[in-house]
PDB file of C-alpha atoms in Angstrom:
ATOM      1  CA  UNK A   1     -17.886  40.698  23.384  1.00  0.00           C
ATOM      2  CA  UNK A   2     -15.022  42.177  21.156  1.00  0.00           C
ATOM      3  CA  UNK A   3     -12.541  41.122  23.772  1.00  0.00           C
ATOM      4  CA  UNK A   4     -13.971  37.416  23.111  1.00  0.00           C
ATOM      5  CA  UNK A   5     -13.411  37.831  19.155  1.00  0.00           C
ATOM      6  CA  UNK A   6     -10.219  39.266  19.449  1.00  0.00           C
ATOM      7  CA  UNK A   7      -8.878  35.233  21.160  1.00  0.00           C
ATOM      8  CA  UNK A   8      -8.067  32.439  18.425  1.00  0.00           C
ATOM      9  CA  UNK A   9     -11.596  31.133  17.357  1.00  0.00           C
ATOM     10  CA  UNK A  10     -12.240  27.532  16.565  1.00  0.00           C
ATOM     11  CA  UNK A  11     -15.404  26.946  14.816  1.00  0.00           C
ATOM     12  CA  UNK A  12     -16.919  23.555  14.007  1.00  0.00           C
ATOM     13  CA  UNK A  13     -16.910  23.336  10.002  1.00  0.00           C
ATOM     14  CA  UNK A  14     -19.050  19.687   9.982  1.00  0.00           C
ATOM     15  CA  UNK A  15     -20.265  17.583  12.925  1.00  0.00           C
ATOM     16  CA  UNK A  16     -20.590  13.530  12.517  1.00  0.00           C
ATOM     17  CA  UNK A  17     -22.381  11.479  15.192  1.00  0.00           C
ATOM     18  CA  UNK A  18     -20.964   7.580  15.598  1.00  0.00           C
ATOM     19  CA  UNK A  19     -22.024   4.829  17.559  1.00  0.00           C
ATOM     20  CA  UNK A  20     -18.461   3.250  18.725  1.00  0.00           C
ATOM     21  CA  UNK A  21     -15.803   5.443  20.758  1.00  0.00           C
ATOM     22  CA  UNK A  22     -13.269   7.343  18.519  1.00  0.00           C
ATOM     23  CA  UNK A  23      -9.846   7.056  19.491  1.00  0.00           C
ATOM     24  CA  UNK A  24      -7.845   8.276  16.156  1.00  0.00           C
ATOM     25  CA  UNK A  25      -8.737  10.211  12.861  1.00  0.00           C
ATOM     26  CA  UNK A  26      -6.378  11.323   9.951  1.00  0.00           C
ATOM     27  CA  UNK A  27      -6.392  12.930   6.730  1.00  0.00           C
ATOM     28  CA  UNK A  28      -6.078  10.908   3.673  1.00  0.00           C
ATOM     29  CA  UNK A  29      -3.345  12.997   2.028  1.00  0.00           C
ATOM     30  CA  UNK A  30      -3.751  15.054  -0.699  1.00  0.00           C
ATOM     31  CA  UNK A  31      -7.627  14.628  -0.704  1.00  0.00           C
ATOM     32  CA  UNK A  32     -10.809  15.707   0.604  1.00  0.00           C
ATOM     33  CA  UNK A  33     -11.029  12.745   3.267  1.00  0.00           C
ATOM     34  CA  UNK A  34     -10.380  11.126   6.215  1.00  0.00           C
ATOM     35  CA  UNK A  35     -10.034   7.976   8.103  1.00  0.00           C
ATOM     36  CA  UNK A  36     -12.007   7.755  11.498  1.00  0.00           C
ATOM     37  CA  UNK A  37     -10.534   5.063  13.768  1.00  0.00           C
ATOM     38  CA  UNK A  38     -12.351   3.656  16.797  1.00  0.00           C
ATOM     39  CA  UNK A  39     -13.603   0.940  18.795  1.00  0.00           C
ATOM     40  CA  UNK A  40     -17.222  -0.616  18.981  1.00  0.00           C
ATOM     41  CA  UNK A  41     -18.621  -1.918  21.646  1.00  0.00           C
ATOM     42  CA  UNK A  42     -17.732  -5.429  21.536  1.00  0.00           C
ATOM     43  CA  UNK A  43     -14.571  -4.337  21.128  1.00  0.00           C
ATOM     44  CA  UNK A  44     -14.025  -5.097  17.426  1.00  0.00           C
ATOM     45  CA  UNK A  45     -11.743  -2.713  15.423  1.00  0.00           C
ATOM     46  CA  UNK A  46     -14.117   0.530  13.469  1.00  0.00           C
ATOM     47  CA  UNK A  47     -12.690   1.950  10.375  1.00  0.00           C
ATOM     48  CA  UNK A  48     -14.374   4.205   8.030  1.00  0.00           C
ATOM     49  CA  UNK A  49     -13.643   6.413   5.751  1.00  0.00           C
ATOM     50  CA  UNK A  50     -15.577  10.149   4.999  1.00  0.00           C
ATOM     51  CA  UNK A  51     -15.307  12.595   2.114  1.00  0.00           C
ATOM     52  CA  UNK A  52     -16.335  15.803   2.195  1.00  0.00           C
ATOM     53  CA  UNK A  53     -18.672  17.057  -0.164  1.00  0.00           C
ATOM     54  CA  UNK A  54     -20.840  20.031  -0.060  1.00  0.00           C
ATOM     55  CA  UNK A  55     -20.833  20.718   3.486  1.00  0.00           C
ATOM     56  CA  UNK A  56     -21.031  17.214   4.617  1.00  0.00           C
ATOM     57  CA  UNK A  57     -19.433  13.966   5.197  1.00  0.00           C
ATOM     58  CA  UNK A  58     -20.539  11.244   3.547  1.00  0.00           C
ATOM     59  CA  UNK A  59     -19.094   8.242   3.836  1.00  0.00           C
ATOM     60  CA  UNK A  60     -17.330   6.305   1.186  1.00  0.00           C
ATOM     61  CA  UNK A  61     -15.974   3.126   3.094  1.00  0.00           C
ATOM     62  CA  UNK A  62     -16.779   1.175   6.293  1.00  0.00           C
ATOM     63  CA  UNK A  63     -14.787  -1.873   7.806  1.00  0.00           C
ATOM     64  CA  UNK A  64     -15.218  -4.132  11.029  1.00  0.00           C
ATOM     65  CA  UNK A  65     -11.876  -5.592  12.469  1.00  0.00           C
ATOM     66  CA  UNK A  66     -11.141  -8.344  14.738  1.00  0.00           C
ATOM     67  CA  UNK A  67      -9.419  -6.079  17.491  1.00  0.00           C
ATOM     68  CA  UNK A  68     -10.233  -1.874  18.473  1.00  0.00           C
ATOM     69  CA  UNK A  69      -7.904   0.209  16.331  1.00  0.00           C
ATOM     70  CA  UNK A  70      -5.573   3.013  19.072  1.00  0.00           C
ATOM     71  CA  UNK A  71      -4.107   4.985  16.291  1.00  0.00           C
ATOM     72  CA  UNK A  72      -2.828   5.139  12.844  1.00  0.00           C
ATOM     73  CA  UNK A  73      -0.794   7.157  10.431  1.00  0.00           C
ATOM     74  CA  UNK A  74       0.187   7.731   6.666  1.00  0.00           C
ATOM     75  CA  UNK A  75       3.619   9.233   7.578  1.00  0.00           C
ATOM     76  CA  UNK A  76       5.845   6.061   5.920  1.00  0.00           C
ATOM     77  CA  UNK A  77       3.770   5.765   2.895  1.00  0.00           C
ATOM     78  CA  UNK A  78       4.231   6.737  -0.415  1.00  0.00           C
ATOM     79  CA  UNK A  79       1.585   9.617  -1.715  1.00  0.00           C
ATOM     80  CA  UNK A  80       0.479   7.188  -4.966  1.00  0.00           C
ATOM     81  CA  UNK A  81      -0.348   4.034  -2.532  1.00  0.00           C
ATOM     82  CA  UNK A  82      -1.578   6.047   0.583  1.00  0.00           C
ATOM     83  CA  UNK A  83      -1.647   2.982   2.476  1.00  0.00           C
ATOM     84  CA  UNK A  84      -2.757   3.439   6.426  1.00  0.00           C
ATOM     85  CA  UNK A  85      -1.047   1.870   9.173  1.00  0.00           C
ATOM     86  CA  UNK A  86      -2.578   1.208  11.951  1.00  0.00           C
ATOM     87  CA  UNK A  87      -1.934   0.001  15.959  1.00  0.00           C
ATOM     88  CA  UNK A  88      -4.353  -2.043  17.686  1.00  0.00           C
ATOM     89  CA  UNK A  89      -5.882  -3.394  20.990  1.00  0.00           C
ATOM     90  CA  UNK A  90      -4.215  -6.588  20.239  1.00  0.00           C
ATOM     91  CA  UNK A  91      -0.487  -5.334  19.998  1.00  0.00           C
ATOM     92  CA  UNK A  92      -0.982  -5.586  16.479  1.00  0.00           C
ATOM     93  CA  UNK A  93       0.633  -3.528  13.737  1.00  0.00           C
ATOM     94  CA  UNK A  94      -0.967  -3.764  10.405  1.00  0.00           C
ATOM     95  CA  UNK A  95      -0.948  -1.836   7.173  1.00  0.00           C
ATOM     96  CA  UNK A  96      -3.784  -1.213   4.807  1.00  0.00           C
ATOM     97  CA  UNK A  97      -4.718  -0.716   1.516  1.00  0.00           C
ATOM     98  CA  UNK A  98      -7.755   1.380   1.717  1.00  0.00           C
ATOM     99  CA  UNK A  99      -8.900   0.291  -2.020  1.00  0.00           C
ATOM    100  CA  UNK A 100      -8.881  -3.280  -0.578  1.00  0.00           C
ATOM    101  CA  UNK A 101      -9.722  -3.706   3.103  1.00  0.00           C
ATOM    102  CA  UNK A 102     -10.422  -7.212   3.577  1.00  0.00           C
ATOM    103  CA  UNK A 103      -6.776  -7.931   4.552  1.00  0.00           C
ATOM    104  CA  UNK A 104      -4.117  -5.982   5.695  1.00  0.00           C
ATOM    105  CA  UNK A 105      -0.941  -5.637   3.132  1.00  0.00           C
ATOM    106  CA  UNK A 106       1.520  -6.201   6.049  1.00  0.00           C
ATOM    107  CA  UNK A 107       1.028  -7.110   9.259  1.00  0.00           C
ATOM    108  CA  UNK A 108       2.989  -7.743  12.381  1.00  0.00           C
ATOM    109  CA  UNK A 109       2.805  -8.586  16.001  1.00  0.00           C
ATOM    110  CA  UNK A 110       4.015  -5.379  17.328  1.00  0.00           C
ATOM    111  CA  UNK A 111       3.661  -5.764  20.932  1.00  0.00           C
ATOM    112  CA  UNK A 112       2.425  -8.199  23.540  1.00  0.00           C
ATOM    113  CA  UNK A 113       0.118  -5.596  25.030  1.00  0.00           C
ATOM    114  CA  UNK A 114      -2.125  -2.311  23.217  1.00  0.00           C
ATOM    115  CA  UNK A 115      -0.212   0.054  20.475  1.00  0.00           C
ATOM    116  CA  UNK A 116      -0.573   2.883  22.300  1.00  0.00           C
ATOM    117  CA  UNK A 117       0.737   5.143  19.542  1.00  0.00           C
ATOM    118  CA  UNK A 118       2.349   5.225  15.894  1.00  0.00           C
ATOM    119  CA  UNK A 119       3.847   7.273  13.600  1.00  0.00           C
ATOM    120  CA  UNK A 120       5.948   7.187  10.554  1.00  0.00           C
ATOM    121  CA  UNK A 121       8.616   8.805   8.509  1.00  0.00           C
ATOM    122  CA  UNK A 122       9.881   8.741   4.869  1.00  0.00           C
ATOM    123  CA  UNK A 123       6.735   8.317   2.991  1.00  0.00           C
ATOM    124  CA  UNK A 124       4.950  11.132   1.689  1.00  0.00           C
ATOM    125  CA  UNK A 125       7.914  12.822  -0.011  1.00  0.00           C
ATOM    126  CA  UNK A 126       8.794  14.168   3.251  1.00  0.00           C
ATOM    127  CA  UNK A 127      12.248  13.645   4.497  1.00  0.00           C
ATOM    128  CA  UNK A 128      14.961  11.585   3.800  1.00  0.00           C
ATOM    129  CA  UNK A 129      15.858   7.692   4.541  1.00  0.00           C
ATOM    130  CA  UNK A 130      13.732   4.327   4.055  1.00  0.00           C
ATOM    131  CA  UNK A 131       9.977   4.808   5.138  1.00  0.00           C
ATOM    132  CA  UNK A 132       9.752   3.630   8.478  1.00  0.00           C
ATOM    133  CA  UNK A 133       7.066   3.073  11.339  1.00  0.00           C
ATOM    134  CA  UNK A 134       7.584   3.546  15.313  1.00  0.00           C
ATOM    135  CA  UNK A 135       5.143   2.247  17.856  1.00  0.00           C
ATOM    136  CA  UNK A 136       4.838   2.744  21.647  1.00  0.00           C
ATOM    137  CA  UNK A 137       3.007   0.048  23.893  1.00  0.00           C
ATOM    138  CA  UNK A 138       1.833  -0.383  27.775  1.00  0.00           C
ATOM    139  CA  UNK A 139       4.907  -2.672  27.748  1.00  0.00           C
ATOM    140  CA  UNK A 140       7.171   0.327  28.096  1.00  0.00           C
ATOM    141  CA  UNK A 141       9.078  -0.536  24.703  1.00  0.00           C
ATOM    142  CA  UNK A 142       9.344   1.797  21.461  1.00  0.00           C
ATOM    143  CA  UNK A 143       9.749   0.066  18.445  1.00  0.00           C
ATOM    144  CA  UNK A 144      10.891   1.421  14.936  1.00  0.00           C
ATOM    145  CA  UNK A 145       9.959  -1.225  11.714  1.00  0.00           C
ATOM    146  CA  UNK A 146      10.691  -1.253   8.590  1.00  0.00           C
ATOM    147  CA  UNK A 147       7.468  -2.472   6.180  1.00  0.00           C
ATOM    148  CA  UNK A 148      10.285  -4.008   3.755  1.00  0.00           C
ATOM    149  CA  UNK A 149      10.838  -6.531   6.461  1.00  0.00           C
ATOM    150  CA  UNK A 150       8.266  -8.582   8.447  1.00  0.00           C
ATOM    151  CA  UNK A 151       7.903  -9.745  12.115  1.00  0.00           C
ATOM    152  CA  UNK A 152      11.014  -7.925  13.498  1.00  0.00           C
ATOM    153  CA  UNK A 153      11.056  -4.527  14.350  1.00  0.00           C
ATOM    154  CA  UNK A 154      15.164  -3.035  12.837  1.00  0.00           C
ATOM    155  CA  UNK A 155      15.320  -1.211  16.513  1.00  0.00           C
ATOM    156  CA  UNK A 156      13.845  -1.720  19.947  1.00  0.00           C
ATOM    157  CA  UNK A 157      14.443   0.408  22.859  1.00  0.00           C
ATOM    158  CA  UNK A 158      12.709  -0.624  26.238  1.00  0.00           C
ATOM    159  CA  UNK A 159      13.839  -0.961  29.788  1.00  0.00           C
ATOM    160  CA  UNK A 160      16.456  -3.013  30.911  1.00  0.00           C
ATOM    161  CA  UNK A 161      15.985  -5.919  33.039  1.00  0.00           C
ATOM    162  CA  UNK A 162      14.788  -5.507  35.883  1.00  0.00           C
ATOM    163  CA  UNK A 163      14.156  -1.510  35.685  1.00  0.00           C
ATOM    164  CA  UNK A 164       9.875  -0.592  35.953  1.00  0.00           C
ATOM    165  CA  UNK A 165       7.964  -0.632  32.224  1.00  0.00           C
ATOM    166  CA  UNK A 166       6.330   2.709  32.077  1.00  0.00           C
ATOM    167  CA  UNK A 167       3.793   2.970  29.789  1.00  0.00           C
ATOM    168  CA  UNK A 168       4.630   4.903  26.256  1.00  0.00           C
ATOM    169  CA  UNK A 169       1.996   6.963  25.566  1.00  0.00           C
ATOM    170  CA  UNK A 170       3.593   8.494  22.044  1.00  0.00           C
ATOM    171  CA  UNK A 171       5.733   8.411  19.859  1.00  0.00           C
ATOM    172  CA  UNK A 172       6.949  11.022  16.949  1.00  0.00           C
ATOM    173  CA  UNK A 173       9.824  10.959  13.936  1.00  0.00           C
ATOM    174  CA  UNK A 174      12.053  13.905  13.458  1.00  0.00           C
ATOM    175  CA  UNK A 175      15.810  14.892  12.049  1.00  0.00           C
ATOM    176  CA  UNK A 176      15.153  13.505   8.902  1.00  0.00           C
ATOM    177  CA  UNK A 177      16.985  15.823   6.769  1.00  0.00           C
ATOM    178  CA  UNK A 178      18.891  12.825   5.193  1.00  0.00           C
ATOM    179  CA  UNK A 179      19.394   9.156   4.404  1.00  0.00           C
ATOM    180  CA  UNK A 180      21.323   8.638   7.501  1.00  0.00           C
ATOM    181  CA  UNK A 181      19.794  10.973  10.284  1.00  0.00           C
ATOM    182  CA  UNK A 182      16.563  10.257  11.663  1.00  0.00           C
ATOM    183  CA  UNK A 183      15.623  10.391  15.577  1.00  0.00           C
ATOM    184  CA  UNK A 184      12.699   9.007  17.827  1.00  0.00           C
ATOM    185  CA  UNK A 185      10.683  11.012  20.685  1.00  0.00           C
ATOM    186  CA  UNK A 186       8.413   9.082  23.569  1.00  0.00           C
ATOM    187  CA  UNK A 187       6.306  10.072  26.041  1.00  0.00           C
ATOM    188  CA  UNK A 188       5.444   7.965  28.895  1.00  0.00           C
ATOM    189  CA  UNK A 189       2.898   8.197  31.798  1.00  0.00           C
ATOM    190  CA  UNK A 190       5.226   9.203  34.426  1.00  0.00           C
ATOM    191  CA  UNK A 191       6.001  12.820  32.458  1.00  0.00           C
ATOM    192  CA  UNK A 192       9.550  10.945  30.949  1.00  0.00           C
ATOM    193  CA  UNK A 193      10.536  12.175  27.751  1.00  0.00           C
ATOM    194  CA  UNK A 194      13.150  10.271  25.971  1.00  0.00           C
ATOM    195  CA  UNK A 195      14.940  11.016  22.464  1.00  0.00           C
ATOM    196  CA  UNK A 196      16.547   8.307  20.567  1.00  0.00           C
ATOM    197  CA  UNK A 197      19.443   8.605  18.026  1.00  0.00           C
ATOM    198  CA  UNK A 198      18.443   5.975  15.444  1.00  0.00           C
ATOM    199  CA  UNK A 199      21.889   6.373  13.506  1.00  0.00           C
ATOM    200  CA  UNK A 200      24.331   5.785  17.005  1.00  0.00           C
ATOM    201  CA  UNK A 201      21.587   3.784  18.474  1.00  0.00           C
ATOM    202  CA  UNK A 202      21.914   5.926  21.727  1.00  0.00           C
ATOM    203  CA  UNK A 203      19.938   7.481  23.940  1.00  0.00           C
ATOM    204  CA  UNK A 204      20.552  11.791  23.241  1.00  0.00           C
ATOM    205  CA  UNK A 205      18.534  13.064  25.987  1.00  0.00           C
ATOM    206  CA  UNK A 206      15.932  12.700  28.727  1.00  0.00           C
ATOM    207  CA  UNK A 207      13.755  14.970  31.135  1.00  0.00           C
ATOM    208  CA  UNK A 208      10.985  13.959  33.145  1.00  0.00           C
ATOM    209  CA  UNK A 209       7.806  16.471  33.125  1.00  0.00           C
ATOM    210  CA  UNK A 210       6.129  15.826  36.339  1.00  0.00           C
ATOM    211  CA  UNK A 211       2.780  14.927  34.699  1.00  0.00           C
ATOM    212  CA  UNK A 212       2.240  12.014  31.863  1.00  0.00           C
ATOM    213  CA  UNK A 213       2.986  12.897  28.097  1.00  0.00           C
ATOM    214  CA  UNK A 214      -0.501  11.747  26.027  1.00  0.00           C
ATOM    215  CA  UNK A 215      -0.137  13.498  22.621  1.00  0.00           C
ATOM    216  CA  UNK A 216       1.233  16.330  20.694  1.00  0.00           C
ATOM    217  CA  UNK A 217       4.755  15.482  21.289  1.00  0.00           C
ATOM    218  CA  UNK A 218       6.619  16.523  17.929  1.00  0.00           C
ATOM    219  CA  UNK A 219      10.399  16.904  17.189  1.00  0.00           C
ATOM    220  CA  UNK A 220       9.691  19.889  14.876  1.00  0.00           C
ATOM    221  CA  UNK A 221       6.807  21.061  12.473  1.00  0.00           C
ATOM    222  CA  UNK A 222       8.292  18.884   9.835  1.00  0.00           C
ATOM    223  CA  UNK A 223      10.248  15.735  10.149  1.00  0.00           C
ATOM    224  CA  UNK A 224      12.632  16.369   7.742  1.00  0.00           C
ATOM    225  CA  UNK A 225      14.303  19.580   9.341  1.00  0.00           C
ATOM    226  CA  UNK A 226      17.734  19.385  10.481  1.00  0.00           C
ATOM    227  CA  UNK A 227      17.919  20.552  14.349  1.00  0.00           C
ATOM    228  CA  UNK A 228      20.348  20.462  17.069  1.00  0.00           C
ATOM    229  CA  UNK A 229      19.991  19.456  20.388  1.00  0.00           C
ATOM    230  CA  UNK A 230      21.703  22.561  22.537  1.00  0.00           C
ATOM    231  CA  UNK A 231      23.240  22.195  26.158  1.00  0.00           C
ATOM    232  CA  UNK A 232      19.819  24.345  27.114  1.00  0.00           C
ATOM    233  CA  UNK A 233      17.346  21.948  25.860  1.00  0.00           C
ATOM    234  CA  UNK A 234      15.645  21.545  29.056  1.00  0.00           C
ATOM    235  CA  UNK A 235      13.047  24.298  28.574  1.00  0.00           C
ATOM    236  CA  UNK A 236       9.918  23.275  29.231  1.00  0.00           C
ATOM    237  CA  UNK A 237       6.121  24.699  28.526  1.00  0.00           C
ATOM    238  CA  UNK A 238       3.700  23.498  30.344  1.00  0.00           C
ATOM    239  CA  UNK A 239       0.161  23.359  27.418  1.00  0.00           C
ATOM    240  CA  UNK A 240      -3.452  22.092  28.298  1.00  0.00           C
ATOM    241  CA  UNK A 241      -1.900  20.133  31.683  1.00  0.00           C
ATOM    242  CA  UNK A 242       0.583  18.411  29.791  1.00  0.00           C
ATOM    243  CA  UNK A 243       4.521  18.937  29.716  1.00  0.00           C
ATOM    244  CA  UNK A 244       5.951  19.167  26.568  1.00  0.00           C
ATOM    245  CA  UNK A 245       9.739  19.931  26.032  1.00  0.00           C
ATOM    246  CA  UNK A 246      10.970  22.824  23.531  1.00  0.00           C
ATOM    247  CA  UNK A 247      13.365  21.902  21.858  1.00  0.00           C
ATOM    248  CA  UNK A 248      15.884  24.332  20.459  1.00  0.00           C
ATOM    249  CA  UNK A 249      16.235  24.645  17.180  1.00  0.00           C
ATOM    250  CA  UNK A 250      18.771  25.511  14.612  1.00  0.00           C
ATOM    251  CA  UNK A 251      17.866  25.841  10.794  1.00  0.00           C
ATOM    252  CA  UNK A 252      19.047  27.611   8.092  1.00  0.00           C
ATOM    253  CA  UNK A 253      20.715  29.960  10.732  1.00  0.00           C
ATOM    254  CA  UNK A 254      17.328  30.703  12.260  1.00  0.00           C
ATOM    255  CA  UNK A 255      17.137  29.723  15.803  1.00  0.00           C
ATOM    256  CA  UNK A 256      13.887  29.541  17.431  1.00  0.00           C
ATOM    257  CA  UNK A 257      12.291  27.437  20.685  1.00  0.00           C
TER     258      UNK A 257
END
């Protein structure tokens, strides 16, 4: 029994039952609540959001789209608007403002196929550089947009003709330490793991980890940490079945993995 309380406890603060399958949940920053994304059974989009008070959520906000929301993110937007965006069944990439749901404040169409994954960089007060949005699809393609600019996405990266489409299963920002740096991460299915240079437009490296990359890929801790890619970057941990690369990284002199 002690040997069982001396291992990392997780203990289930509140507990919510829903009637349409979860897929996506974040925090709305700087508050007590959070945004539960999903899908209902006719496959129409679920968005609500909770706040916690006194030991339970109660929920402040409910909203029925047109297509199943995949995932969402607050990373590229600023901490007094808070606005969510969101990828969708439809290939859809839409932002909202959560004050006033009924239509989306930008929208786009991302992808022909689902939005497996999103994140976003610049908003928050975190980092450096123009808030900005990536999404990865079944397609194979990883796309980074800018919310300044509709329909087209300022960089695409996606298989040359005639090479196979894996699918990207996710996506994360990191090396944004200024105005000019910034990088892109992707998973995909077949265990590839890709990292973009946004500022050279280039492709900095690549590994494959045997089995598919479905979440918890992150560049560092914080996206706005300068790091450099070293010749012995292909370490590799292998965490819950899944193959995530360790980067190493240099900051502030301190070099860790």
């Amino acid at each position: 029994m002690v040997e069982a309380l001396d291992k990392p406890q997780i203990i289930a603060h509140i507990e919510k039952s829903v009637n349409y399958t979860l897929f996506d949940v974040k925090w709305l920053p700087c508050s007590a609540k959070l945004v539960v994304l999903g899908s209902h059974p006719k496959d129409t989009g679920a968005l609500q959001l909770y706040e916690v008070s006194k030991g339970e959520l109660k929920q402040v906000l409910e909203s029925e789209k047109r297509h199943s929301f995949k995932c969402g993110t607050f990373g590229a937007s600023s901490l007094h608007k808070r606005r969510l965006a969101t990828g969708d069944f439809g290939g859809r990439l839409n932002i909202w403002d959560l004050e006033h749901i009924a239509a989306p404040v930008y929208s786009a169409k991302a992808h022909d196929v689902i939005v497996n994954a999103i994140d976003g960089c610049g908003g928050l007060g975190i980092g450096g550089g123009a808030p900005e949005l990536v999404t990865g699809s079944r397609d194979g393609s990883v796309k980074v947009w800018d919310p300044r600019q509709k329909d087209f996405p300022v960089a695409c990266m996606e298989p040359a003709e005639g090479e196979s489409k894996r699918d990207c299963w996710t996506v994360a920002f990191g090396n944004s330490f200024s105005d000019t740096e910034r990088c892109v991460c992707a998973g995909y299915d077949n265990g590839d793991i890709k990292l973009f240079d946004l500022r050279t437009m280039s492709l900095r490296w690549e590994t494959n980890a045997k089995n598919g990359v479905s979440s918890n890929l992150a560049l560092h801790h914080r996206r706005d940490l300068y790091y450099d890619v070293m010749g012995d970057i292909s370490t590799l941990e292998k965490i819950h079945g899944n193959m995530l690369a360790c980067f190493k990284i240099l900051h502030e002199s301190t070099k860790t993995c």
